Short mmCIF file of C-alpha atoms in Angstrom, two decimals:
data_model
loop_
_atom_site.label_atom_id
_atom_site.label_comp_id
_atom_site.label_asym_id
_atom_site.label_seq_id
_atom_site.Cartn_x
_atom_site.Cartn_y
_atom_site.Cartn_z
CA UNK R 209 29.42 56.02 131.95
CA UNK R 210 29.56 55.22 128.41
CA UNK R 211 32.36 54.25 126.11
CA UNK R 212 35.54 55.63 126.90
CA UNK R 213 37.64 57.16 123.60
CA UNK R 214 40.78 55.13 123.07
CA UNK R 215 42.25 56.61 120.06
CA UNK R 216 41.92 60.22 118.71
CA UNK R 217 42.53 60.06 114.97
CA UNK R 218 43.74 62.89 113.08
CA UNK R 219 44.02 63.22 109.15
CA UNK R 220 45.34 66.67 108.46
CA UNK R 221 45.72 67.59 104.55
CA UNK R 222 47.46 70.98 103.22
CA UNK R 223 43.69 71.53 102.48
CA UNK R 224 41.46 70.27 105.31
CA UNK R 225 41.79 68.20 108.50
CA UNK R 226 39.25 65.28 109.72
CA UNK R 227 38.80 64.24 113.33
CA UNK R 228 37.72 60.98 114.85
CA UNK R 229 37.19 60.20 118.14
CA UNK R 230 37.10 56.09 118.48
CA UNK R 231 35.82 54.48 121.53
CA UNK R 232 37.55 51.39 123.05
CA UNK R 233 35.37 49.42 121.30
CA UNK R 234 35.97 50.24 118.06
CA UNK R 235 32.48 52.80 117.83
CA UNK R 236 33.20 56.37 116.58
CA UNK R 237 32.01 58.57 118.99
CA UNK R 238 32.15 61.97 117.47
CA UNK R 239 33.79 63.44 114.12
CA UNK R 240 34.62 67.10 113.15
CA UNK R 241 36.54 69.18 110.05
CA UNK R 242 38.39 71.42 110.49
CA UNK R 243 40.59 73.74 107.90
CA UNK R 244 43.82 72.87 106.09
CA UNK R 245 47.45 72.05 107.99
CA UNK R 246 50.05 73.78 106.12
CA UNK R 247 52.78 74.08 108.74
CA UNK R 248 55.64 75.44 106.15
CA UNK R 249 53.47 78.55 105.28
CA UNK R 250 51.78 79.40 108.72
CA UNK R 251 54.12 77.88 111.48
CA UNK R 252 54.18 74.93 113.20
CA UNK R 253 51.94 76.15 116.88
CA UNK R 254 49.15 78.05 113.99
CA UNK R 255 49.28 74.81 112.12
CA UNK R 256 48.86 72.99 115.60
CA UNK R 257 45.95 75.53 116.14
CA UNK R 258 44.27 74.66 113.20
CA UNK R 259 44.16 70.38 114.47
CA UNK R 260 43.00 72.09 118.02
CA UNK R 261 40.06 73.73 116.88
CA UNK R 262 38.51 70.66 115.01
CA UNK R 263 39.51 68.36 117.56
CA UNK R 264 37.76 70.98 120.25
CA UNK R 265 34.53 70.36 118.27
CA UNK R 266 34.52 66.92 118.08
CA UNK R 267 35.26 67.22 121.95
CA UNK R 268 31.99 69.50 122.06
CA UNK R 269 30.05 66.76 120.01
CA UNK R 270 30.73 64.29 122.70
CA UNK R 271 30.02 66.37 125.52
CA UNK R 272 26.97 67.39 124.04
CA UNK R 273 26.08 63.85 123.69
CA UNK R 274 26.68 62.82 127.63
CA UNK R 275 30.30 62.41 127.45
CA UNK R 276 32.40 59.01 126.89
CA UNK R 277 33.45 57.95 131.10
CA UNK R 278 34.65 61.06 132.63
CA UNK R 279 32.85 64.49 133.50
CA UNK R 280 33.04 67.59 132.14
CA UNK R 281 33.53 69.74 135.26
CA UNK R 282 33.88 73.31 135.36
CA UNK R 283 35.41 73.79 132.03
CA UNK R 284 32.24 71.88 130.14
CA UNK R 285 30.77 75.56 130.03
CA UNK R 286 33.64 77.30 127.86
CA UNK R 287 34.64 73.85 125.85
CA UNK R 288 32.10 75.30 123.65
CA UNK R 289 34.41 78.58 122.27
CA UNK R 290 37.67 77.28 122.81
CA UNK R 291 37.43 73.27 124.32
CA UNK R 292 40.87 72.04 124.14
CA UNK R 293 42.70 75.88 125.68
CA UNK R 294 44.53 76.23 122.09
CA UNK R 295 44.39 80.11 122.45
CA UNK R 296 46.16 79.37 126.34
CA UNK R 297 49.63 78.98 126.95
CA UNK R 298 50.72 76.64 124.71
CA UNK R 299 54.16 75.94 127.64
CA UNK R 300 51.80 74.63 129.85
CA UNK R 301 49.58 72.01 128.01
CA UNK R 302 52.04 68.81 129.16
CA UNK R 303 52.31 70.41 132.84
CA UNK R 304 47.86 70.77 132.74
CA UNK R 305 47.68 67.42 131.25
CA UNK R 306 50.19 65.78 133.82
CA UNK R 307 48.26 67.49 137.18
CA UNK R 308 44.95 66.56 135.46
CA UNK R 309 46.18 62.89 135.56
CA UNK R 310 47.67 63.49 139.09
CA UNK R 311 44.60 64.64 140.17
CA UNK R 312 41.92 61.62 138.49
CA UNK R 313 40.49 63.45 136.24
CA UNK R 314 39.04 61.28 133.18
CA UNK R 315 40.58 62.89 130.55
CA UNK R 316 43.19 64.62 128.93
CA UNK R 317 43.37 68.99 129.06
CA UNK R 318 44.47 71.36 126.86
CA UNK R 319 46.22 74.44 127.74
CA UNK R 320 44.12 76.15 129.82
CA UNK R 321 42.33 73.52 131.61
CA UNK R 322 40.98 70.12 131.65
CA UNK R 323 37.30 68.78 129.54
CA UNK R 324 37.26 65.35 131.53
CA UNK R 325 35.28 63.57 128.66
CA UNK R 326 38.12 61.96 126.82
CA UNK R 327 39.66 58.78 129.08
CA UNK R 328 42.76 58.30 131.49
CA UNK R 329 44.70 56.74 128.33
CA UNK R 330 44.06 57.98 125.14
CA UNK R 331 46.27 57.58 121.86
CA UNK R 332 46.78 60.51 119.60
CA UNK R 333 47.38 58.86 116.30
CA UNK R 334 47.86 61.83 113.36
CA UNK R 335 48.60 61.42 109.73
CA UNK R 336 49.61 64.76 108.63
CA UNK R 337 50.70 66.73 105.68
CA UNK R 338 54.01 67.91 105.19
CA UNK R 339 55.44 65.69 107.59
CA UNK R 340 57.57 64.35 104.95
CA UNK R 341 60.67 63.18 106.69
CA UNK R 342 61.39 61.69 110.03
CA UNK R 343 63.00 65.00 111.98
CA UNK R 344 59.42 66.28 110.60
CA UNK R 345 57.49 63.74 112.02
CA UNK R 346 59.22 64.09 115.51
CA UNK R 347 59.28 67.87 115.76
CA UNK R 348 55.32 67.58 114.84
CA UNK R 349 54.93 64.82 117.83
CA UNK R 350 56.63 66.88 120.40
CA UNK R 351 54.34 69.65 119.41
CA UNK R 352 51.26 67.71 119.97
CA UNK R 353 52.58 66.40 122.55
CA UNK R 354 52.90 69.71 124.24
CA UNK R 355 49.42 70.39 124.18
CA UNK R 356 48.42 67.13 126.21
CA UNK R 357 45.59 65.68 124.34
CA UNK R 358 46.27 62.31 124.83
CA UNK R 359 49.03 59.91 126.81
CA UNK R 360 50.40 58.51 124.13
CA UNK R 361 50.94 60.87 119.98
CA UNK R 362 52.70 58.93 116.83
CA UNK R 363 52.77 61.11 113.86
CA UNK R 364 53.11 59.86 110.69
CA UNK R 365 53.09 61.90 106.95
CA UNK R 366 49.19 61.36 105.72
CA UNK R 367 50.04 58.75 103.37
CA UNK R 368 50.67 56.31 105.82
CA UNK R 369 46.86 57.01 106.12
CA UNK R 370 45.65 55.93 102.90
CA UNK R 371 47.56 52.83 102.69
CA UNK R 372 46.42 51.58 106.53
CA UNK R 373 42.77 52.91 105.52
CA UNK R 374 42.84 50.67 102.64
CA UNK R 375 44.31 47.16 103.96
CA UNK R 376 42.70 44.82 107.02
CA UNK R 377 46.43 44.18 108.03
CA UNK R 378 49.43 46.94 108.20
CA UNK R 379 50.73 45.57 105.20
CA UNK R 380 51.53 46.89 101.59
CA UNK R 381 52.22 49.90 100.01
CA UNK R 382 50.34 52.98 98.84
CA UNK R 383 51.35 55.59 96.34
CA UNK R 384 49.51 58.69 96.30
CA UNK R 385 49.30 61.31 93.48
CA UNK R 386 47.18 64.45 94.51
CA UNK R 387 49.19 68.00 94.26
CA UNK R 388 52.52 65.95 94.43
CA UNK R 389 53.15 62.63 94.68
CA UNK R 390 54.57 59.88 97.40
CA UNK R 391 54.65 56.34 98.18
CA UNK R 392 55.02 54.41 101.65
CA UNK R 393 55.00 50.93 102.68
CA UNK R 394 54.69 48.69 106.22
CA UNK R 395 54.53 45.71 107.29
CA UNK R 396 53.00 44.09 110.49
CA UNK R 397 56.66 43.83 112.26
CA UNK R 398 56.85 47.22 112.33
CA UNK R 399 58.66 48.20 108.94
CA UNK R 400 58.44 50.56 106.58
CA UNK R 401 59.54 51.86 103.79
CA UNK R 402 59.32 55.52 102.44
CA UNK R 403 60.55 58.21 100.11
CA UNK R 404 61.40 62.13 101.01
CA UNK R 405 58.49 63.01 98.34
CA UNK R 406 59.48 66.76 98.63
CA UNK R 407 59.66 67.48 94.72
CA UNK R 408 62.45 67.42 92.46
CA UNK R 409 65.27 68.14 94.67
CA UNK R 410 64.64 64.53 96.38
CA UNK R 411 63.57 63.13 92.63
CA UNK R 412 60.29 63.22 92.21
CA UNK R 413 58.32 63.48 89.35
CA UNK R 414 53.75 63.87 88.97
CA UNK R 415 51.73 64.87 90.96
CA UNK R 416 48.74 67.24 90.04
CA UNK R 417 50.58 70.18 89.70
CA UNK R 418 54.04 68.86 88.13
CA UNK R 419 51.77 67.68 85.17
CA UNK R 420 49.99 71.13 84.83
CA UNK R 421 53.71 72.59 84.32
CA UNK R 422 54.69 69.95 81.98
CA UNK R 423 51.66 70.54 80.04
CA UNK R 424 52.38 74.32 80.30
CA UNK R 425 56.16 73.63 78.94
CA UNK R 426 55.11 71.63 76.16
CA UNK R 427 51.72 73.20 74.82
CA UNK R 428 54.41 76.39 74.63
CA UNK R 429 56.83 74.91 72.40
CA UNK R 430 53.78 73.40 70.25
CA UNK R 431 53.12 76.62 69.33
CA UNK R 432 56.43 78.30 69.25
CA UNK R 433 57.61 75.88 67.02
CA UNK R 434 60.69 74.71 69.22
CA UNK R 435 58.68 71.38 70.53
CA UNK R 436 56.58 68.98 68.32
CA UNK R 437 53.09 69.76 67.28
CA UNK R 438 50.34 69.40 70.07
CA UNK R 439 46.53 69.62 70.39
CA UNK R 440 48.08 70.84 74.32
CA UNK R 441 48.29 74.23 72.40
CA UNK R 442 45.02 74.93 71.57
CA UNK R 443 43.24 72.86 74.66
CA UNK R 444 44.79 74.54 77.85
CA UNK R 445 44.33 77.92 76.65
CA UNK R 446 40.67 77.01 75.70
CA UNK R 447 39.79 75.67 79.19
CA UNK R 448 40.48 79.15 80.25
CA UNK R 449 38.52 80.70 76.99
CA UNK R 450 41.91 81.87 75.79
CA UNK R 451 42.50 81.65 72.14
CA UNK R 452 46.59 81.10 72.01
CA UNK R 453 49.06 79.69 74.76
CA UNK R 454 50.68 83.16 74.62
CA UNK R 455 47.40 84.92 76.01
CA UNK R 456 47.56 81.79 77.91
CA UNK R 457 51.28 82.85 79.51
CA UNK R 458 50.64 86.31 79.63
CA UNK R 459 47.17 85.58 81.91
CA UNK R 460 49.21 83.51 83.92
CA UNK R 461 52.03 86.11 84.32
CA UNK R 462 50.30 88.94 85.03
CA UNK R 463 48.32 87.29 87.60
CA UNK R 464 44.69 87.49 85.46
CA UNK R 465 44.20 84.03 86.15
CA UNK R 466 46.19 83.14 89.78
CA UNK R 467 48.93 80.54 89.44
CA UNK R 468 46.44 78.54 91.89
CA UNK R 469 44.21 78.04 88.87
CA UNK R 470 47.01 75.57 87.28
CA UNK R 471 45.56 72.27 88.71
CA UNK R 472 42.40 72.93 86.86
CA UNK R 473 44.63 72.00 84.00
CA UNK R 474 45.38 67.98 84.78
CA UNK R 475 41.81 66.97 83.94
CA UNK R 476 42.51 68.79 80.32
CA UNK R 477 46.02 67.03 80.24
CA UNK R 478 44.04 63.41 80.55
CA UNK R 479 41.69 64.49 78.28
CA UNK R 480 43.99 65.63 75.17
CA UNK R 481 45.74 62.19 75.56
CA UNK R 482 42.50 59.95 75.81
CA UNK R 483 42.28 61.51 72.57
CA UNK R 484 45.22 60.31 70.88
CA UNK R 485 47.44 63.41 70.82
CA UNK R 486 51.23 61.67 71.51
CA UNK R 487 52.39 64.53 73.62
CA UNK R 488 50.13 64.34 76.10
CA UNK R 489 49.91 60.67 76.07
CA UNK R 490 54.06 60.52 76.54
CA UNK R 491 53.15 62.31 79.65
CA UNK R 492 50.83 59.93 81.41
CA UNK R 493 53.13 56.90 80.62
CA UNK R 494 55.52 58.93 82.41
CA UNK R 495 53.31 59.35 85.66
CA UNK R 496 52.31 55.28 85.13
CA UNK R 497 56.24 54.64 85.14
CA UNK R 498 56.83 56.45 88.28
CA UNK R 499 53.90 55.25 90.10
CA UNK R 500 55.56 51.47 89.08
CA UNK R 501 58.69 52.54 89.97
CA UNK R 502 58.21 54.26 93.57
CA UNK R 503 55.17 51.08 94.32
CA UNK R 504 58.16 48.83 93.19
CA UNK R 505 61.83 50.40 95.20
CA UNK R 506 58.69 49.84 98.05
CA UNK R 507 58.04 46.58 97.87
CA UNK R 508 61.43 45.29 97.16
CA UNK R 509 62.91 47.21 100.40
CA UNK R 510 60.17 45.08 102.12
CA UNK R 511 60.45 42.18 100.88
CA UNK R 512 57.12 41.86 98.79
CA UNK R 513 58.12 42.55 95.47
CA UNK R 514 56.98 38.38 94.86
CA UNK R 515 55.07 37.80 97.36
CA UNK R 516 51.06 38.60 97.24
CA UNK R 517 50.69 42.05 98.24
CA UNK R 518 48.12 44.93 98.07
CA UNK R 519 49.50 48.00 96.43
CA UNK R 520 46.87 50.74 96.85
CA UNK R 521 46.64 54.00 95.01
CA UNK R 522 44.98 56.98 96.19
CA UNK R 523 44.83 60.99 95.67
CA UNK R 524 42.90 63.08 93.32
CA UNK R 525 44.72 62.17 90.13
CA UNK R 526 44.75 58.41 91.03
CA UNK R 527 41.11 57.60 92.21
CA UNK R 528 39.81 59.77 88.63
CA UNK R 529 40.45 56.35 87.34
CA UNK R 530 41.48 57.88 84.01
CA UNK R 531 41.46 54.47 82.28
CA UNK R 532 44.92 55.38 79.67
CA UNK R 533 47.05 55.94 83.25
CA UNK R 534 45.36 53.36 85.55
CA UNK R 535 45.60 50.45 82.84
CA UNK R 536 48.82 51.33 82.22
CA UNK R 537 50.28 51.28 86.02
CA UNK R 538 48.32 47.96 86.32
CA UNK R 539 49.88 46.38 83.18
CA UNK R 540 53.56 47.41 83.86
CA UNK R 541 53.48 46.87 87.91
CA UNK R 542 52.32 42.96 86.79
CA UNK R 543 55.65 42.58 84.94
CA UNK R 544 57.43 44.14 87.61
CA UNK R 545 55.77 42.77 91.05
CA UNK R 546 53.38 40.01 89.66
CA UNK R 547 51.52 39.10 92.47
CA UNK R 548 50.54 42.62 93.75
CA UNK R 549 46.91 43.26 93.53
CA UNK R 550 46.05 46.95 92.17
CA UNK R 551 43.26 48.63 93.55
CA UNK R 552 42.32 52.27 93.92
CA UNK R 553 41.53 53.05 97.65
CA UNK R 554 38.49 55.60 98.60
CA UNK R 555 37.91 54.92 101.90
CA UNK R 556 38.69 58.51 103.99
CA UNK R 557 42.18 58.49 105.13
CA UNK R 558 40.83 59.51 108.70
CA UNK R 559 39.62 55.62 108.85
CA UNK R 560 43.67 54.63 108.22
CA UNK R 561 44.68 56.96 111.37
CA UNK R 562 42.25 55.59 113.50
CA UNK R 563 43.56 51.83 112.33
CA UNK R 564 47.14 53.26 112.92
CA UNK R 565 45.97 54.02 116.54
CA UNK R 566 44.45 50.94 117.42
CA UNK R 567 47.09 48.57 116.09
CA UNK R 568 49.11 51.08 118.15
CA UNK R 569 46.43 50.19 121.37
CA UNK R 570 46.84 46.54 120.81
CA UNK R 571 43.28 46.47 120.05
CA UNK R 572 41.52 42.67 118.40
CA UNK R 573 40.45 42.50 115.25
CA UNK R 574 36.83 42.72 116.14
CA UNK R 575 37.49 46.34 117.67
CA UNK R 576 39.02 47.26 114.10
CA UNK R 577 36.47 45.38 112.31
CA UNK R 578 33.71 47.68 114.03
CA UNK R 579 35.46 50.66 112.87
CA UNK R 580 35.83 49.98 109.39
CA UNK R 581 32.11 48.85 109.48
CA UNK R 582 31.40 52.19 110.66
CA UNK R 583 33.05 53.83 106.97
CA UNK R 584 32.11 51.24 104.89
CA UNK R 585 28.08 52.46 105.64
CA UNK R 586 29.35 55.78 104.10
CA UNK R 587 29.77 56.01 100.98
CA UNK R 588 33.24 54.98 98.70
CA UNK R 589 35.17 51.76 99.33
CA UNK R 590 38.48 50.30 97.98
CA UNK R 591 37.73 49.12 94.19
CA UNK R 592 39.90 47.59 91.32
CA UNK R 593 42.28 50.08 90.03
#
């Protein structure tokens, strides 16, 4: 019979998506990746789609493997091309799911019919991109919800993700600076505390690619002469073996080197200010001040801005470590929330879905202790910031 999957945990990033399937006990049972969830470009069902097809693979895994405490039936022998029916009628996933149930099958169908290997009550727990605000984080549900994969979906925006992945308890706060930035907090009763994080028109400031522009805007005016001298000028241009900040504009313009290309410039940003230029240094005490700030509005709408409390930071720009932005966010959040403890999570955010789903299940802590077991035999584990 084997162990029955309790929770399936989705992380789903604007460039890739990780799949878990956790057993009752805590075990992980089978994993899969799957391409990027970018709902505002493709549409919420092809975004869907995209979750489907890794999730139908990590279904395959486990059917391959004998199956968790149902059986496969009839629909074992196309699970393989399209396992969970995402290319089927998307209007009758909750109707299949609800007659599979009726009926006694084991597990929960997709579209166009049922795989059996999943387990009478399974827990869809997904972090996702772009599921910034609430309204986003319902519509997202409903959608999941509408392809019957489990009994129970919570969607949260993936940052919730990193912070659970990083923390034994639901409690603390989390800011993340990849492409953008955010920051979210919880507590075991249930609260939270969040920010819209959807760029500047709900305040934000960082992020990967809002410190390429900057660097853009002022390594122009360095060599314009309407902004204050910077080595900026010479460096970005150079990363791209350009030999002024106009070829630099032009390339960028025209489309010789695709506006894509920008984040490639961050790494030079760090670099110009670990060596002393003042432009570039004025711009990672900026990103330290609003990592403080956003870690610090968090814990104070919680209630842990002096009490002990983790505050966890994660995303590319964050776990680089760059020592001149790290040092700084740890010196300034210890005069603002002295008792937080800093530490830079790198645990894969798929662990803190699959934690969001079992605290969800009501499952011990020796069922979540087994899972994080499981990740922390892979390599990358929450460190000092």
């Amino acid at each position: 019979m084997g162990v029955n999957v309790s929770v399936v945990a989705i992380d789903a990033g604007n460039s890739k998506t990780d799949v878990a399937l956790i057993g009752e006990d805590g075990t992980v049972l089978a994993t899969a990746r799957g391409g990027g969830f970018q709902p505002p470009v493709v549409g919420v069902e092809a975004a869907v789609d995209v979750l489907a097809e890794a999730l139908g693979r990590a279904v395959a895994e486990l059917s391959a493997a004998g199956g968790s405490g149902g059986s496969a039936g009839a629909s074992g022998a196309s699970g393989a091309s399209d396992p969970l029916g995402a290319s089927g009628a998307r209007g009758e996933a909750s109707g299949a799911a609800g007659a599979a149930r009726a009926r006694g099958v084991s597990g929960v169908p997709g579209a166009s019919g049922g795989l059996g290997v999943l387990g009478p009550s399974v827990h869809v727990s997904a972090c996702l991109a772009n599921a910034d605000l609430p309204v986003e984080e319902a519509e997202l549900a409903a959608a999941l919800e509408a392809r019957g994969w489990g009994s129970s979906v919570e969607v949260r925006n993936d940052t919730f993700a990193i912070l659970r992945a990083g923390v034994d308890d639901p409690r603390g706060v989390a800011v993340v600076c990849g492409a953008g930035i955010n920051c979210v907090g919880m507590t075991p009763d249930g609260r939270t505390a969040r920010f819209p994080a959807i760029g500047r028109i709900s305040g934000d400031w960082g992020g990967g690619s809002g410190l390429a522009e900057e660097a853009l805007w002022f390594a122009a005016r360095a060599e314009d002469g309407r902004g204050e001298p910077s080595e900026l000028a010479r460096a970005l241009p150079g990363h791209f073996g350009l030999d002024s900040m106009y070829a630099l504009i032009e390339a960028l313009h025209r489309g010789a080197i695709p506006m894509v290309r920008r984040h490639e410039l961050t790494p030079v940003l760090f670099a110009t200010a670990a060596a002393g230029d003042a432009v570039a240094s004025a711009l990672v005490e900026r990103l330290a001040e609003e990592v403080v700030a956003m870690a610090s509005v968090a814990l104070n709408r919680l209630g842990l801005l002096e009490e002990e409390a983790p505050v966890l930071l994660g995303g590319s720009v964050l776990a680089a470590r760059h020592p001149q932005l790290n040092d700084r966010i740890a010196a300034l959040l210890a005069a603002r929330a002295p008792k937080a403890e800093v530490r830079v999570v790198t645990e894969p955010p798929v662990l803190g879905a699959a934690l969001l789903g079992l605290d969800r299940t009501g499952a011990d802590q020796e069922v979540r202790r087994r899972l994080r077991a499981h990740y922390l035999r892979a390599p990358g584990a929450s460190a000092p910031a």
